[in-house]
Short mmCIF file of C-alpha atoms in Angstrom, two decimals:
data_model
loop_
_atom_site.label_atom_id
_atom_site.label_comp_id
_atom_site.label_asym_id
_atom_site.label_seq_id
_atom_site.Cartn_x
_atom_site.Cartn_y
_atom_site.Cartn_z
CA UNK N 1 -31.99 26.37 -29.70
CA UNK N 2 -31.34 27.51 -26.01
CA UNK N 3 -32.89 30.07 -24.61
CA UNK N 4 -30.10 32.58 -22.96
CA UNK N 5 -30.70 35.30 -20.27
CA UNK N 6 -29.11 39.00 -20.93
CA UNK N 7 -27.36 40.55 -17.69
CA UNK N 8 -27.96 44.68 -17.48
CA UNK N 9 -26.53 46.51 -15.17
CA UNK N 10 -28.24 50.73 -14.61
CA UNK N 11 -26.09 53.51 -14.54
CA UNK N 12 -26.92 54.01 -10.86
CA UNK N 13 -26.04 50.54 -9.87
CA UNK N 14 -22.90 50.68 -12.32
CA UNK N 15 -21.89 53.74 -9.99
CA UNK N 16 -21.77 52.47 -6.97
CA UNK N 17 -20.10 49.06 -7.93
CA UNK N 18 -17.34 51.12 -9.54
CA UNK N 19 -16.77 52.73 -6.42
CA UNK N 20 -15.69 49.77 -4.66
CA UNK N 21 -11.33 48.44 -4.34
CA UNK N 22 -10.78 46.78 -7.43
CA UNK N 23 -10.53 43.45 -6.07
CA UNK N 24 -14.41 43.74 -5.15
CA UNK N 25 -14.97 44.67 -8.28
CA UNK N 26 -13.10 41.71 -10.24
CA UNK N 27 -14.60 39.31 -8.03
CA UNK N 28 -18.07 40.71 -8.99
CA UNK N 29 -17.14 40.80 -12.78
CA UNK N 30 -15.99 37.20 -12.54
CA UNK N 31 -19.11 36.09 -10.77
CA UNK N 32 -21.26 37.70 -13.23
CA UNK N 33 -19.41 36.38 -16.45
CA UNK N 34 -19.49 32.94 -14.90
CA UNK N 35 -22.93 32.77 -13.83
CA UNK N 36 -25.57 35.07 -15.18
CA UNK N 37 -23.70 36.32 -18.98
CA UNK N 38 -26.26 33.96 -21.33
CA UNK N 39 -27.13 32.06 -18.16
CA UNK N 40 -30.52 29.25 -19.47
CA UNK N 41 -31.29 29.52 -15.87
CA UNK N 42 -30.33 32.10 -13.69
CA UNK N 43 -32.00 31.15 -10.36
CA UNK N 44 -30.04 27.78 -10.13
CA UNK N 45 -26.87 30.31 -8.06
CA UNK N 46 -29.72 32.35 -6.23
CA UNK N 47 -31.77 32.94 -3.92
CA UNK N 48 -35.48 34.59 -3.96
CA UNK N 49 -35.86 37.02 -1.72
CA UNK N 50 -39.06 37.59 1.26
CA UNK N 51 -41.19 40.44 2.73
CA UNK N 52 -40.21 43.90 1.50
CA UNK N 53 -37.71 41.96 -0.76
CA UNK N 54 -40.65 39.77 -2.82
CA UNK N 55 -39.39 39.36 -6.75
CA UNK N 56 -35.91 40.08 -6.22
CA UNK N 57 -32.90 37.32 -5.90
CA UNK N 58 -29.66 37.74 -4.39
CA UNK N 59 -26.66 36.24 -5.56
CA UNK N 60 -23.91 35.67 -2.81
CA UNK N 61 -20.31 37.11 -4.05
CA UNK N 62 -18.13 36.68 -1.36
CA UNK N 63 -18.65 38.57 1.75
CA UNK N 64 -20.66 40.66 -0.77
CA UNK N 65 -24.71 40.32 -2.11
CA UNK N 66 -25.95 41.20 -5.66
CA UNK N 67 -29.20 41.70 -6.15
CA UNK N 68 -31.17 41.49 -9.52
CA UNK N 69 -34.52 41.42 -10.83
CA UNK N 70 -35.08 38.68 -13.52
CA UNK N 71 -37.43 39.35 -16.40
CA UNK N 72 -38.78 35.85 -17.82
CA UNK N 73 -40.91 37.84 -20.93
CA UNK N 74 -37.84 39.79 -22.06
CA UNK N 75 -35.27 37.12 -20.95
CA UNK N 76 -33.07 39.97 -18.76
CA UNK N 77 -31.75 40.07 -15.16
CA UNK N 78 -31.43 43.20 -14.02
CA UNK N 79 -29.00 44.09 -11.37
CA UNK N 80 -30.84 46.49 -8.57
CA UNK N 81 -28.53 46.54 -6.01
CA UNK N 82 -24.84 46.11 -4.67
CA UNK N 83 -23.71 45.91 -1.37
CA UNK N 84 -22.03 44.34 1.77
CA UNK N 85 -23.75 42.15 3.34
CA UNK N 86 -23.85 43.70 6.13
CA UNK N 87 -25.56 47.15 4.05
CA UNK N 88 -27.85 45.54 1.61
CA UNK N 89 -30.99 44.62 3.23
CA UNK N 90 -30.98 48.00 4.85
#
């Protein structure tokens, strides 16, 4: 039996991905459903994060960055953030 990751995304972080173009927003959707839905190993596409940053990983969707918080004793990834990548780190 494999062990599967869930992918949950908090009302506030829903928000502000819903108010991007729609484009951004499929290319996020597709991203997610082909990488972290029932991903075995969701930090094969990421990358961990440094400094003020520590425990988070950031997933690179186009010009855009996603970042989550993965939960190994529940088996979640939890997106925290959503932003340009010019905006997130800020």
């Amino acid at each position: 039996m494999e062990v599967t990751y869930r992918f949950l995304v908090p009302e506030p972080v829903a928000r502000k991905i819903a108010a991007y173009d729609k484009s951004v927003r499929k290319m996020l959707e597709k991203y997610i459903q082909k990488h972290l839905v029932d991903a075995e190993d969701p930090r094969v596409f990421g990358k961990a994060l440094k400094y003020q940053h520590i425990g988070l990983w950031r997933y690179r969707v186009g010009d855009y960055r996603l970042l989550v918080e993965i939960n190994d004793h529940q088996l979640v990834i939890i997106a925290v953030d959503f932003a340009h990548r010019s905006e997130i780190y800020k």
